Coordinates of C-alpha atoms and ligand atoms in Angstrom, one line a residue:
M1 CA -2.3 36.8 -68.8
H2 CA -3.0 37.7 -65.3
Q3 CA -4.0 41.2 -64.2
S4 CA -2.4 42.1 -60.7
I5 CA -4.7 41.5 -58.1
R6 CA -3.1 43.6 -55.6
H7 CA -5.0 44.0 -51.8
D8 CA -3.0 45.7 -49.8
D9 CA -5.6 47.1 -47.7
V10 CA -7.0 43.8 -47.3
T11 CA -4.1 41.8 -46.8
G12 CA -3.2 44.7 -44.0
K13 CA -6.3 43.8 -42.2
S14 CA -6.3 40.2 -42.4
G15 CA -2.7 39.9 -41.2
L16 CA -0.7 36.2 -42.1
L17 CA -3.9 34.8 -44.0
A18 CA -4.2 35.7 -48.1
P19 CA -6.8 38.1 -49.1
D20 CA -9.6 37.0 -51.2
T21 CA -11.5 38.8 -54.4
T22 CA -13.6 41.3 -52.2
G23 CA -13.6 44.5 -53.9
L24 CA -12.0 43.2 -57.1
N25 CA -14.1 44.5 -60.2
F26 CA -14.6 41.4 -62.0
Y27 CA -14.2 43.0 -65.6
R28 CA -11.0 44.8 -65.2
A29 CA -9.5 42.1 -63.9
D30 CA -10.2 40.2 -66.8
P31 CA -8.3 41.4 -70.3
A32 CA -9.2 38.4 -71.8
L33 CA -12.9 38.7 -71.2
T34 CA -12.3 42.0 -73.1
D35 CA -10.0 40.4 -75.8
L36 CA -12.7 38.4 -76.8
L37 CA -15.4 40.7 -76.8
R38 CA -13.6 42.6 -78.8
V39 CA -12.5 39.8 -81.2
H40 CA -16.3 38.5 -81.5
L41 CA -18.3 41.7 -81.4
D42 CA -18.5 44.7 -83.7
D43 CA -16.6 47.5 -82.1
R44 CA -19.9 49.7 -81.8
L45 CA -21.5 47.1 -79.4
F46 CA -18.3 46.2 -77.5
R47 CA -18.1 49.9 -76.9
H48 CA -21.7 50.1 -76.0
I49 CA -21.6 47.3 -73.2
E50 CA -18.2 47.9 -71.9
P51 CA -19.2 50.4 -69.3
H52 CA -22.3 48.0 -68.1
L53 CA -19.7 45.5 -67.5
D54 CA -17.9 47.3 -66.1
R55 CA -20.3 48.2 -63.5
L56 CA -21.7 44.6 -63.6
G57 CA -18.0 43.6 -62.8
A58 CA -17.6 46.1 -59.6
L59 CA -20.9 44.8 -58.1
A60 CA -20.3 41.4 -58.9
G61 CA -16.8 41.7 -56.8
G62 CA -18.7 43.4 -54.0
T63 CA -22.0 43.6 -53.2
L64 CA -23.5 41.1 -55.4
D65 CA -21.0 38.7 -54.1
E66 CA -21.8 39.1 -50.4
C67 CA -25.4 38.7 -51.2
A68 CA -24.7 35.5 -52.7
R69 CA -23.1 34.4 -49.6
L70 CA -25.9 35.4 -47.3
A71 CA -28.7 33.8 -50.0
D72 CA -26.3 30.6 -49.7
R73 CA -26.7 30.6 -45.9
H74 CA -30.1 31.6 -45.7
G75 CA -32.1 29.2 -48.2
P76 CA -35.8 29.5 -49.4
V77 CA -38.5 28.5 -47.1
L78 CA -41.8 26.8 -48.6
H79 CA -44.7 27.9 -46.6
Q80 CA -47.6 26.2 -46.9
R81 CA -50.1 28.8 -45.9
D82 CA -50.5 32.6 -45.9
R83 CA -51.0 34.7 -42.7
F84 CA -54.5 34.4 -43.3
G85 CA -54.5 30.9 -43.0
R86 CA -55.4 30.4 -46.7
D87 CA -54.1 27.6 -48.6
V88 CA -51.7 29.4 -50.5
Q89 CA -48.3 28.2 -51.0
W90 CA -45.6 30.5 -51.1
I91 CA -41.8 30.5 -50.8
E92 CA -40.1 32.8 -48.8
Y93 CA -36.6 34.2 -50.0
H94 CA -33.7 36.3 -47.8
P95 CA -33.4 39.6 -48.8
A96 CA -30.2 39.1 -50.5
Y97 CA -31.6 36.8 -52.9
R98 CA -34.1 39.4 -54.1
E99 CA -30.9 41.8 -54.3
L100 CA -29.5 39.5 -56.4
E101 CA -32.9 39.3 -58.7
K102 CA -33.2 42.7 -59.1
A103 CA -29.3 43.2 -60.7
A104 CA -29.9 40.3 -62.7
F105 CA -33.6 40.9 -64.2
G106 CA -34.0 44.6 -63.0
E107 CA -30.9 46.6 -63.5
F108 CA -29.2 44.4 -66.2
G109 CA -32.3 42.6 -67.9
I110 CA -29.6 39.4 -68.5
H111 CA -32.9 37.6 -69.4
A112 CA -34.1 39.4 -71.6
M113 CA -31.2 40.7 -73.5
S114 CA -31.6 38.0 -77.0
N115 CA -35.6 38.4 -76.9
A116 CA -36.3 41.9 -76.2
R117 CA -35.1 45.4 -77.8
G118 CA -34.0 48.3 -75.7
I119 CA -32.2 46.6 -72.5
L120 CA -29.4 48.8 -71.5
G121 CA -30.2 51.4 -74.4
W122 CA -29.0 49.1 -76.7
P123 CA -32.1 49.7 -79.8
D124 CA -31.7 46.0 -80.6
K125 CA -31.5 42.3 -79.2
Y126 CA -28.4 41.5 -78.2
P127 CA -25.9 38.7 -80.0
V128 CA -25.1 35.9 -77.5
V129 CA -22.0 36.7 -77.4
A130 CA -22.4 39.8 -75.5
K131 CA -25.7 38.2 -73.6
H132 CA -23.1 35.6 -72.2
A133 CA -20.5 38.1 -71.2
F134 CA -22.8 39.9 -68.5
T135 CA -23.7 35.8 -67.8
F136 CA -19.8 35.0 -67.1
L137 CA -19.4 38.2 -64.8
F138 CA -22.6 38.1 -62.7
N139 CA -22.4 34.2 -62.0
Q140 CA -18.9 34.7 -61.0
A141 CA -20.4 36.3 -57.7
E142 CA -23.8 34.0 -57.7
F143 CA -24.6 30.9 -59.7
G144 CA -27.8 29.8 -58.0
L145 CA -29.7 32.7 -59.8
G146 CA -28.2 31.8 -63.0
C147 CA -30.5 29.0 -63.5
P148 CA -34.0 31.1 -63.5
I149 CA -32.2 33.6 -65.2
N150 CA -31.5 31.5 -68.0
V151 CA -34.9 29.4 -67.9
T152 CA -36.8 32.8 -68.1
D153 CA -34.8 33.5 -71.3
G154 CA -35.2 29.7 -72.7
C155 CA -39.1 30.1 -71.8
A156 CA -39.3 33.7 -73.9
R157 CA -37.5 32.0 -76.5
L158 CA -39.4 28.9 -76.9
L159 CA -42.6 30.9 -76.5
A160 CA -41.4 33.4 -79.2
N161 CA -40.6 30.3 -81.5
F162 CA -43.1 27.8 -81.0
G163 CA -46.1 29.9 -79.4
S164 CA -49.4 30.9 -81.2
A165 CA -50.5 34.6 -81.2
E166 CA -52.8 34.3 -78.1
L167 CA -50.0 32.7 -76.1
K168 CA -47.4 35.3 -77.2
A169 CA -49.8 38.1 -75.9
R170 CA -50.6 36.7 -73.0
Y171 CA -47.3 35.6 -71.5
L172 CA -44.3 37.3 -73.4
D173 CA -43.9 40.9 -72.1
G174 CA -44.0 39.5 -68.2
L175 CA -40.9 36.9 -69.2
T176 CA -38.8 39.8 -70.9
Q177 CA -39.7 42.9 -68.2
T178 CA -37.2 44.7 -66.2
D179 CA -39.4 46.1 -64.2
M180 CA -39.5 43.8 -61.2
E181 CA -43.2 44.6 -60.5
K182 CA -44.3 43.0 -63.8
L183 CA -41.5 40.8 -64.1
T184 CA -42.6 36.8 -64.3
Q185 CA -39.9 34.4 -64.1
G186 CA -39.8 31.1 -66.2
G187 CA -39.0 27.8 -65.5
Q188 CA -38.4 24.3 -67.2
F189 CA -40.1 20.9 -65.6
M190 CA -39.1 17.9 -67.2
T191 CA -37.5 15.3 -65.1
E192 CA -39.5 12.6 -63.6
K193 CA -38.7 10.2 -60.8
E194 CA -38.5 7.5 -63.9
G195 CA -35.9 9.4 -65.6
G196 CA -34.2 12.8 -66.1
S197 CA -32.1 11.2 -68.8
D198 CA -34.3 8.8 -70.4
V199 CA -37.3 11.6 -70.7
G200 CA -39.6 9.1 -72.8
T201 CA -40.2 7.5 -69.8
L202 CA -42.0 10.0 -68.3
T203 CA -45.6 9.8 -67.1
T204 CA -47.4 13.1 -66.7
R205 CA -50.7 13.1 -68.5
A206 CA -52.2 15.7 -70.7
V207 CA -55.9 15.8 -70.5
P208 CA -58.2 18.2 -73.2
E209 CA -60.6 20.4 -72.0
G210 CA -62.1 22.8 -74.3
D211 CA -59.2 25.5 -75.2
H212 CA -56.6 24.1 -72.7
W213 CA -55.4 20.9 -71.3
R214 CA -55.4 19.1 -67.4
L215 CA -51.9 18.1 -66.4
H216 CA -52.0 15.1 -63.7
G217 CA -48.4 14.0 -62.4
E218 CA -45.2 14.3 -61.0
K219 CA -42.5 16.6 -61.5
W220 CA -39.1 15.6 -59.7
F221 CA -36.8 18.4 -60.0
C222 CA -38.1 21.7 -60.6
S223 CA -35.6 24.7 -60.2
N224 CA -37.1 28.1 -59.8
A225 CA -40.3 26.0 -58.2
D226 CA -42.5 29.0 -57.9
A227 CA -41.6 30.3 -61.6
E228 CA -44.8 32.0 -62.9
V229 CA -44.4 30.5 -66.2
V230 CA -43.5 26.9 -66.9
M231 CA -42.6 24.9 -69.8
L232 CA -42.8 21.5 -69.5
L233 CA -43.5 17.8 -71.5
A234 CA -46.6 15.8 -70.7
R235 CA -47.9 13.1 -72.5
P236 CA -51.4 14.0 -74.1
E237 CA -54.1 11.3 -73.8
G238 CA -53.6 8.6 -76.0
A239 CA -50.4 9.5 -77.7
G240 CA -47.6 6.7 -78.4
P241 CA -44.7 5.8 -76.1
G242 CA -41.1 7.2 -75.7
T243 CA -40.4 11.1 -76.3
G244 CA -42.3 11.1 -79.7
G245 CA -45.5 11.0 -77.7
V246 CA -44.7 14.1 -75.5
G247 CA -46.1 17.2 -75.7
L248 CA -44.7 21.0 -74.9
F249 CA -47.0 22.5 -72.7
L250 CA -47.1 26.2 -70.9
M251 CA -48.1 25.9 -67.1
P252 CA -48.9 28.9 -66.0
R253 CA -48.7 29.5 -61.4
F254 CA -51.7 31.3 -61.5
L255 CA -55.3 31.4 -63.1
D256 CA -57.1 34.3 -64.6
D257 CA -58.7 34.8 -61.5
G258 CA -55.7 35.5 -59.7
S259 CA -55.8 32.0 -57.7
Q260 CA -53.2 29.3 -57.7
N261 CA -52.7 26.8 -60.2
H262 CA -54.0 23.1 -59.5
Y263 CA -50.4 21.9 -58.7
R264 CA -48.5 21.7 -55.3
I265 CA -44.8 22.4 -54.5
V266 CA -44.7 19.5 -52.0
R267 CA -41.3 20.2 -50.7
L268 CA -38.1 21.7 -51.8
K269 CA -34.6 19.9 -52.2
D270 CA -32.0 20.1 -49.9
K271 CA -29.1 20.3 -52.5
L272 CA -25.3 20.1 -51.8
G273 CA -25.1 23.3 -54.0
T274 CA -27.1 26.4 -55.3
R275 CA -28.8 26.6 -52.3
S276 CA -29.8 30.0 -52.7
M277 CA -32.6 28.9 -55.3
A278 CA -35.7 26.6 -54.6
S279 CA -35.7 23.4 -56.6
G280 CA -38.9 21.4 -55.8
E281 CA -41.0 18.5 -56.3
I282 CA -44.4 19.0 -57.9
K283 CA -47.7 17.5 -57.7
L284 CA -50.2 18.1 -60.6
E285 CA -53.7 17.9 -59.9
G286 CA -55.6 19.3 -62.9
A287 CA -53.4 21.9 -63.3
V288 CA -54.4 23.9 -66.4
A289 CA -52.0 24.5 -69.5
Y290 CA -51.6 25.3 -73.0
A291 CA -50.1 23.3 -75.8
V292 CA -47.1 25.0 -77.4
G293 CA -46.4 24.4 -81.0
R294 CA -46.8 21.4 -82.4
L295 CA -48.3 18.2 -80.1
D296 CA -46.0 15.6 -81.9
R297 CA -43.0 17.7 -81.9
G298 CA -42.7 18.6 -78.1
F299 CA -39.7 17.1 -77.5
V300 CA -37.8 18.5 -80.8
Q301 CA -39.2 21.7 -79.6
M302 CA -38.1 21.6 -75.6
A303 CA -34.8 20.6 -77.3
E304 CA -34.2 23.8 -78.3
M305 CA -34.7 25.3 -74.7
V306 CA -32.5 22.4 -73.4
N307 CA -29.6 23.5 -76.2
S308 CA -29.8 27.1 -75.6
S309 CA -29.5 25.9 -71.4
R310 CA -26.0 23.5 -72.3
L311 CA -24.5 26.7 -73.3
S312 CA -25.5 28.6 -70.6
N313 CA -24.0 26.0 -68.7
G314 CA -20.9 26.0 -70.1
V315 CA -20.6 29.6 -69.6
K316 CA -21.7 29.5 -65.8
S317 CA -19.1 26.5 -65.2
T318 CA -16.5 29.2 -67.0
A319 CA -17.4 31.3 -64.6
L320 CA -17.2 29.7 -62.0
M321 CA -13.3 28.7 -62.9
R322 CA -12.6 32.3 -63.2
R323 CA -13.8 33.4 -59.8
A324 CA -11.9 30.2 -58.4
H325 CA -9.0 31.2 -60.7
H326 CA -9.2 34.8 -59.1
D327 CA -9.3 33.4 -56.0
A328 CA -6.1 31.1 -56.3
M329 CA -4.1 33.9 -57.8
T330 CA -4.8 36.8 -54.5
V331 CA -3.6 33.3 -52.5
A332 CA -0.3 32.1 -54.7
T333 CA 0.8 35.8 -54.8
N334 CA 0.4 37.2 -51.6
R335 CA 0.7 33.9 -49.2
V336 CA 4.2 33.3 -47.8
V337 CA 5.3 29.8 -47.2
F338 CA 8.7 28.8 -46.3
G339 CA 9.7 32.6 -46.7
R340 CA 8.5 32.4 -50.4
R341 CA 5.1 33.4 -52.6
I342 CA 3.2 30.2 -53.3
I343 CA 3.2 31.4 -57.0
D344 CA 7.2 31.2 -57.1
L345 CA 7.7 27.6 -56.0
P346 CA 8.1 25.2 -58.6
L347 CA 4.6 23.5 -57.7
G348 CA 2.6 26.3 -56.5
R349 CA 3.4 27.6 -60.3
R350 CA 2.3 24.4 -62.0
Q351 CA -0.9 24.2 -59.6
M352 CA -1.5 27.8 -61.1
L353 CA -1.1 27.0 -64.7
K354 CA -3.5 24.0 -64.3
I355 CA -5.9 26.3 -63.2
A356 CA -5.5 29.0 -65.9
L357 CA -5.5 26.7 -68.5
A358 CA -9.0 25.0 -68.0
T359 CA -10.2 28.6 -67.2
E360 CA -8.9 29.9 -70.4
Q361 CA -9.7 26.9 -72.7
A362 CA -13.4 27.1 -71.5
L363 CA -13.9 30.7 -71.7
S364 CA -12.5 30.4 -75.6
M365 CA -15.1 27.8 -76.3
S366 CA -17.7 29.3 -74.5
F367 CA -17.5 32.5 -77.1
L368 CA -16.6 30.2 -79.9
T369 CA -19.9 28.4 -79.4
A370 CA -22.1 31.6 -78.4
D371 CA -20.6 33.2 -81.9
A372 CA -21.6 29.8 -83.5
L373 CA -25.4 30.1 -82.4
D374 CA -25.2 34.2 -83.4
R375 CA -23.9 33.3 -86.7
A376 CA -26.6 30.0 -87.0
E377 CA -29.7 32.5 -85.8
A378 CA -28.6 34.8 -88.7
G379 CA -29.4 31.9 -91.2
S380 CA -25.2 30.1 -91.6
Q381 CA -26.1 26.4 -92.1
D382 CA -22.4 25.6 -91.8
A383 CA -22.9 27.6 -88.0
A384 CA -25.9 25.9 -87.0
A385 CA -23.8 22.6 -87.8
L386 CA -20.8 23.9 -85.9
L387 CA -23.1 24.9 -83.1
R388 CA -24.8 21.2 -82.7
I389 CA -21.2 19.7 -82.4
L390 CA -19.9 22.4 -80.1
T391 CA -22.6 22.8 -77.9
P392 CA -22.4 19.4 -76.4
T393 CA -18.4 19.1 -76.5
L394 CA -18.2 22.7 -73.9
K395 CA -21.1 21.2 -71.8
F396 CA -19.5 18.0 -71.6
R397 CA -15.6 19.1 -70.4
A398 CA -16.3 22.7 -69.3
T399 CA -18.6 21.6 -66.6
R400 CA -16.1 18.6 -65.8
D401 CA -13.3 21.1 -65.5
A402 CA -15.2 22.9 -63.4
R403 CA -15.3 20.4 -60.1
K404 CA -11.7 20.1 -60.6
V405 CA -10.5 24.0 -61.1
C406 CA -13.1 24.9 -58.0
G407 CA -11.3 22.1 -56.0
D408 CA -7.6 23.1 -56.7
A409 CA -8.2 26.8 -56.1
L410 CA -9.8 25.7 -53.0
E411 CA -6.5 23.8 -51.9
M412 CA -4.7 26.5 -52.7
R413 CA -6.3 28.7 -49.8
G414 CA -5.4 25.6 -47.7
G415 CA -7.6 24.6 -44.7
I416 CA -9.7 27.8 -44.3
G417 CA -10.3 27.4 -48.3
Y418 CA -12.6 24.5 -46.9
V419 CA -14.6 26.7 -44.4
E420 CA -17.7 28.3 -45.4
E421 CA -16.4 31.7 -45.0
F422 CA -14.4 31.7 -48.1
A423 CA -16.3 31.8 -51.2
T424 CA -13.9 28.6 -52.4
A425 CA -16.0 26.3 -50.7
R426 CA -19.3 27.4 -52.2
L427 CA -18.1 27.4 -55.7
L428 CA -16.9 23.8 -55.4
R429 CA -20.6 22.7 -54.2
D430 CA -22.0 24.5 -57.1
A431 CA -19.6 23.3 -59.7
H432 CA -20.8 20.0 -58.8
L433 CA -24.4 20.7 -60.1
G434 CA -23.1 21.6 -64.0
S435 CA -22.4 18.7 -65.2
I436 CA -25.8 16.8 -63.8
W437 CA -28.2 19.1 -65.2
E438 CA -29.5 19.5 -68.7
G439 CA -27.8 16.0 -69.5
T440 CA -25.3 14.1 -66.8
G441 CA -21.9 13.6 -68.4
N442 CA -22.5 10.6 -70.0
I443 CA -25.5 11.7 -71.9
V444 CA -24.1 15.2 -73.3
A445 CA -20.8 12.7 -74.3
L446 CA -23.7 10.7 -76.1
D447 CA -25.0 13.6 -77.7
A448 CA -21.9 14.8 -79.4
L449 CA -20.7 11.6 -80.7
K450 CA -23.6 9.5 -81.5
R451 CA -26.1 12.0 -82.5
A452 CA -23.8 15.3 -83.7
V453 CA -21.1 13.1 -85.3
G454 CA -23.1 9.6 -86.0
R455 CA -26.5 11.1 -87.2
H456 CA -25.9 14.5 -88.3
G457 CA -21.9 14.5 -89.5
A458 CA -21.6 17.9 -87.8
E459 CA -17.8 17.0 -87.0
A460 CA -17.2 18.1 -90.8
A461 CA -18.3 21.5 -90.1
L462 CA -16.1 21.5 -87.0
A463 CA -13.2 20.3 -89.0
A464 CA -13.6 22.5 -92.1
D465 CA -14.0 25.3 -89.4
L466 CA -11.2 24.6 -87.6
H467 CA -8.8 24.6 -90.8
A468 CA -10.4 28.0 -91.6
R469 CA -9.2 29.4 -88.5
L470 CA -5.8 28.0 -89.2
D471 CA -5.4 29.6 -92.5
D472 CA -6.4 32.8 -90.9
S473 CA -3.8 32.8 -88.2
G474 CA -1.0 34.4 -91.1
T475 CA 1.3 35.3 -88.4
V476 CA 1.5 32.2 -86.1
P477 CA 4.5 29.9 -87.1
Q478 CA 3.4 27.5 -90.0
A479 CA 5.3 24.5 -88.4
F480 CA 2.7 25.0 -85.5
R481 CA -0.2 25.4 -87.1
D482 CA 1.0 22.8 -89.2
R483 CA 1.2 20.5 -86.1
L484 CA -2.2 21.6 -85.1
R485 CA -3.8 20.8 -88.6
G486 CA -2.8 16.8 -87.9
L487 CA -4.1 17.0 -84.6
V488 CA -7.4 18.2 -85.7
D489 CA -7.6 15.7 -88.3
R490 CA -6.8 12.9 -86.2
T491 CA -9.3 13.9 -83.6
I492 CA -12.0 14.0 -86.0
G493 CA -11.0 10.5 -87.6
F494 CA -11.0 9.0 -83.7
A495 CA -14.2 10.8 -83.2
R496 CA -15.7 9.1 -86.5
E497 CA -14.5 5.8 -85.7
V498 CA -15.9 6.0 -82.3
A499 CA -19.2 6.9 -83.7
S500 CA -19.4 4.3 -86.5
R501 CA -19.6 1.3 -84.0
A502 CA -22.4 0.7 -81.2
D503 CA -19.1 -1.4 -79.9
N504 CA -17.7 2.0 -79.0
E505 CA -19.9 3.6 -77.0
A506 CA -17.7 3.4 -73.9
E507 CA -14.9 5.7 -75.9
A508 CA -17.3 9.0 -76.3
R509 CA -16.7 10.6 -73.3
R510 CA -12.5 10.2 -74.1
A511 CA -13.6 11.1 -78.2
T512 CA -15.8 14.6 -76.8
S513 CA -12.6 15.2 -74.6
L514 CA -10.3 15.4 -77.5
L515 CA -12.7 17.2 -79.7
Y516 CA -13.1 19.8 -76.7
H517 CA -9.2 20.2 -76.2
V518 CA -8.4 20.3 -79.9
T519 CA -11.1 23.2 -80.7
S520 CA -9.9 25.1 -77.7
A521 CA -6.2 25.1 -78.9
V522 CA -7.2 26.1 -82.3
A523 CA -9.4 29.0 -81.0
L524 CA -6.8 29.9 -78.8
T525 CA -4.3 30.2 -81.6
W526 CA -7.0 32.4 -83.8
E527 CA -7.5 34.2 -81.4
S528 CA -3.8 35.1 -80.2
R529 CA -3.1 36.3 -83.6
R530 CA -6.0 38.6 -83.6
I531 CA -5.2 39.8 -79.6
D532 CA -1.5 40.5 -81.1
A533 CA -2.6 42.6 -83.8
M534 CA -5.1 44.2 -81.7
R535 CA -2.2 45.0 -78.6
G536 CA 0.4 43.3 -79.3
D537 CA 0.5 40.2 -77.1
A538 CA 0.1 36.9 -78.4
R539 CA 0.2 34.9 -75.1
R540 CA -3.0 32.8 -75.8
L541 CA -0.8 31.3 -78.0
L542 CA 1.3 29.8 -75.4
L543 CA -1.9 28.2 -73.7
A544 CA -2.5 26.4 -77.0
Q545 CA 1.2 24.8 -76.9
L546 CA 0.0 23.4 -73.5
V547 CA -3.2 22.3 -74.3
I548 CA -1.2 20.5 -77.6
D549 CA 1.6 19.4 -74.7
H550 CA -0.6 17.8 -72.1
R551 CA -4.1 17.4 -73.5
L552 CA -3.4 16.1 -76.8
S553 CA 0.0 14.1 -76.8
A554 CA 0.8 10.8 -75.0
Q555 CA 2.8 11.4 -71.6
Y556 CA 5.6 8.9 -70.8
P557 CA 5.2 8.7 -67.2
F558 CA 9.1 8.5 -66.2
R559 CA 10.1 11.7 -68.6
L560 CA 11.4 15.2 -67.0
T561 CA 9.0 17.9 -68.6
E562 CA 9.9 21.3 -66.7
N563 CA 12.9 22.8 -68.6
A564 CA 13.7 26.5 -69.2
T565 CA 11.3 26.7 -71.9
Q566 CA 8.4 25.3 -70.1
V567 CA 9.7 27.7 -66.9
T568 CA 9.2 31.0 -69.7
I569 CA 6.4 30.0 -70.8
A570 CA 4.5 29.3 -67.2
N571 CA 6.3 32.7 -66.4
H572 CA 4.8 34.8 -69.3
L573 CA 1.1 32.9 -68.6
L574 CA 1.4 34.4 -64.9
G575 CA 2.7 37.3 -65.1
E576 CA 1.1 40.5 -66.6
R577 CA 3.4 41.5 -69.4
D578 CA 2.2 41.7 -73.2
V579 CA 4.7 39.4 -75.0
G580 CA 4.3 39.8 -78.7
M581 CA 4.1 37.1 -81.2
A582 CA 8.0 37.3 -82.5
E583 CA 8.8 36.1 -78.8
V584 CA 5.7 33.8 -78.3
G585 CA 6.3 32.3 -81.7
E586 CA 10.0 31.4 -81.2
L587 CA 9.0 29.6 -77.7
V588 CA 6.3 27.7 -79.1
L589 CA 8.6 26.4 -81.8
A590 CA 11.5 25.2 -79.0
A591 CA 8.9 23.8 -77.1
Ligands
FAD1 C1 -30.3 20.8 -58.4 C2 -30.9 20.7 -59.7 C3 -31.4 21.2 -60.3 C4 -32.5 20.6 -60.9 N1 -33.4 21.4 -61.8 C5 -34.2 20.9 -63.1 C6 -35.2 21.5 -63.6 O1 -35.1 22.6 -63.1 N2 -35.7 21.0 -64.4 C7 -35.4 19.6 -64.8 O2 -36.2 19.0 -65.9 N3 -34.3 18.6 -64.1 C8 -34.3 19.5 -63.1 N4 -32.9 18.9 -62.5 C9 -32.8 17.5 -62.8 C10 -31.3 17.1 -64.0 O3 -31.7 17.7 -65.0 C11 -31.5 15.4 -63.8 O4 -31.5 15.1 -62.8 C12 -30.4 14.6 -64.7 O5 -30.5 14.8 -66.1 C13 -30.1 13.5 -64.6 O6 -31.7 12.2 -64.7 P1 -31.5 11.6 -63.6 O7 -31.6 12.5 -62.3 O8 -33.2 10.9 -63.4 O9 -30.5 10.4 -63.4 P2 -30.4 9.3 -64.4 O10 -31.1 9.5 -65.9 O11 -31.4 8.2 -63.5 O12 -28.9 9.3 -64.4 C14 -28.2 8.5 -63.5 C15 -26.8 7.9 -63.9 O13 -27.3 7.0 -65.0 C16 -26.3 7.4 -66.0 N5 -26.8 7.3 -67.7 C17 -28.0 7.7 -68.0 N6 -28.3 7.5 -69.3 C18 -27.3 7.1 -69.6 C19 -26.7 6.1 -70.8 N7 -27.3 5.9 -71.5 N8 -25.6 5.8 -70.7 C20 -24.6 5.4 -69.9 N9 -25.3 6.3 -68.5 C21 -26.5 6.7 -68.5 C22 -26.3 9.0 -65.8 O14 -25.2 9.7 -66.7 C23 -26.3 9.1 -64.4 O15 -24.8 9.0 -64.1 C24 -32.1 19.2 -61.8 C25 -31.4 18.5 -61.0 C26 -30.5 19.2 -60.1 C27 -29.7 18.4 -59.4

């Protein structure tokens, strides 16, 4: 699975310490990414994006990574006045952050790929799978800017889907621009002090005035605080309580005469992670805003943006894991302790395998979910139901795994991994955000179980999809597929049981994890047969086996688990040699 990471030049310079990923091309170092893109995309599109991914991979492992380090160290600063003493608020960013913006928005146009034609010379809009290949590479260098890229994308989508022709004419072009002079970035301000999870408690008021509205209230967490185009929720005067009474509004940063709209960034948050990006508190003092879509469906419409952000969050957490994985691998294969490389020691191998397993699961789940979104947008009802359950499932588990994987990779580097000179400390700080924003762990687990399963019955679409994938995995040993079929049915049954009674709510997280693990095991199996057919490597099936053994089976604490088969599986997964289905099939039957 692993592509050799050799930094002889760096090792030479760094003396006794292991090198890091500096200079690594994150695309070339990731054969699994290439494989999954070839599995999910048509060949013409894959061949079109590959040179661009190669370029982004090189930048992300080089100059963008250095920019990210600087931007993290020199965070944004809020100023209350301009240099002439006028009360014009502005945020000062380090030039390194501006470079990151130029790459993401200007050069690659990641924010616009699903909304505009012609980005990077492709005549159509990109499917979400292709877009998130770029998200995945970019976020391995810089996670903070990942939010502005995603919310700019989300605002454009929301506007395109629900905005009036007039609003679209005014704001859509700026949100999808790759010319940095014309680009207007987006923001999404929902959270108030009363509740981020309990959005229905929000107190921001919208008062009608001619063709627009005036907003009064406070927003408590506003990432990309100086965004030019903001989508937010507010309660129109006279509307009822709860989420049913909130409307969706577009609030521009600047008014038609060029002056700042009537809201103030009160202060910027001093955050644990994503320190490069400005998150602020905002007071709305009669801000001008425009209603988007139907006022009584504000929350439902905003949910569309939240769901695409949840997918993006899953992908970004996967990116953090992949970066941590690369870093841990450079250490494990270069650092010598007690006369041996860490990777050659039994516990070092196991630690590395744990990092790799969670990372590869998340990669498969990210692209499976993105593919469901693409198929749902093309009109498939089954894919829409699948997406409904996959999105919170991915968001729940991948963001939580990222915390652990980034922590484990940090520890692999030893004490110096805890020091801010290496990326590991930043990765760990950033990783803790994924499971908070766009819904905390509890909220997304409840979404998966209570709503996707309990209300929409989306688990039926998942079960059908997983069985179809197993049917379609012909060269994988039958006994292995039968075992997985049984696990799929038990997991779906358990999810239904949990969803069926309010008393079972405390089991929602466990059930969501099981859904994630069984889905990833099937996806890995299905992919292994395809990749084997493409280039004679079926090792993703070994990952599916590990998911079954370690995530879907009861563990008896007093039984020895390490045997010759397990060691062979680990060595194959951590090695570079392709292993075909015949050999892999025998291993999973012996395991
Ligand atoms: C760096 C950062 C940037 C952010 N940027 C934005 C932004 O741009 N726009 C925006 O709108 N928001 C943003 N947020 C806010 C974020 O989405 C919220 O913080 C999050 O949704 C949680 O809401 P809360 O802070 O009000 O916590 P609460 O909702 O008060 O939650 C507190 C705890 O209660 C738990 N809880 C809540 N409900 C339940 C339940 N039913 N069952 C069990 N447990 C429950 C939660 O899981 C959590 O552990 C940002 C947050 C951070 C940290």
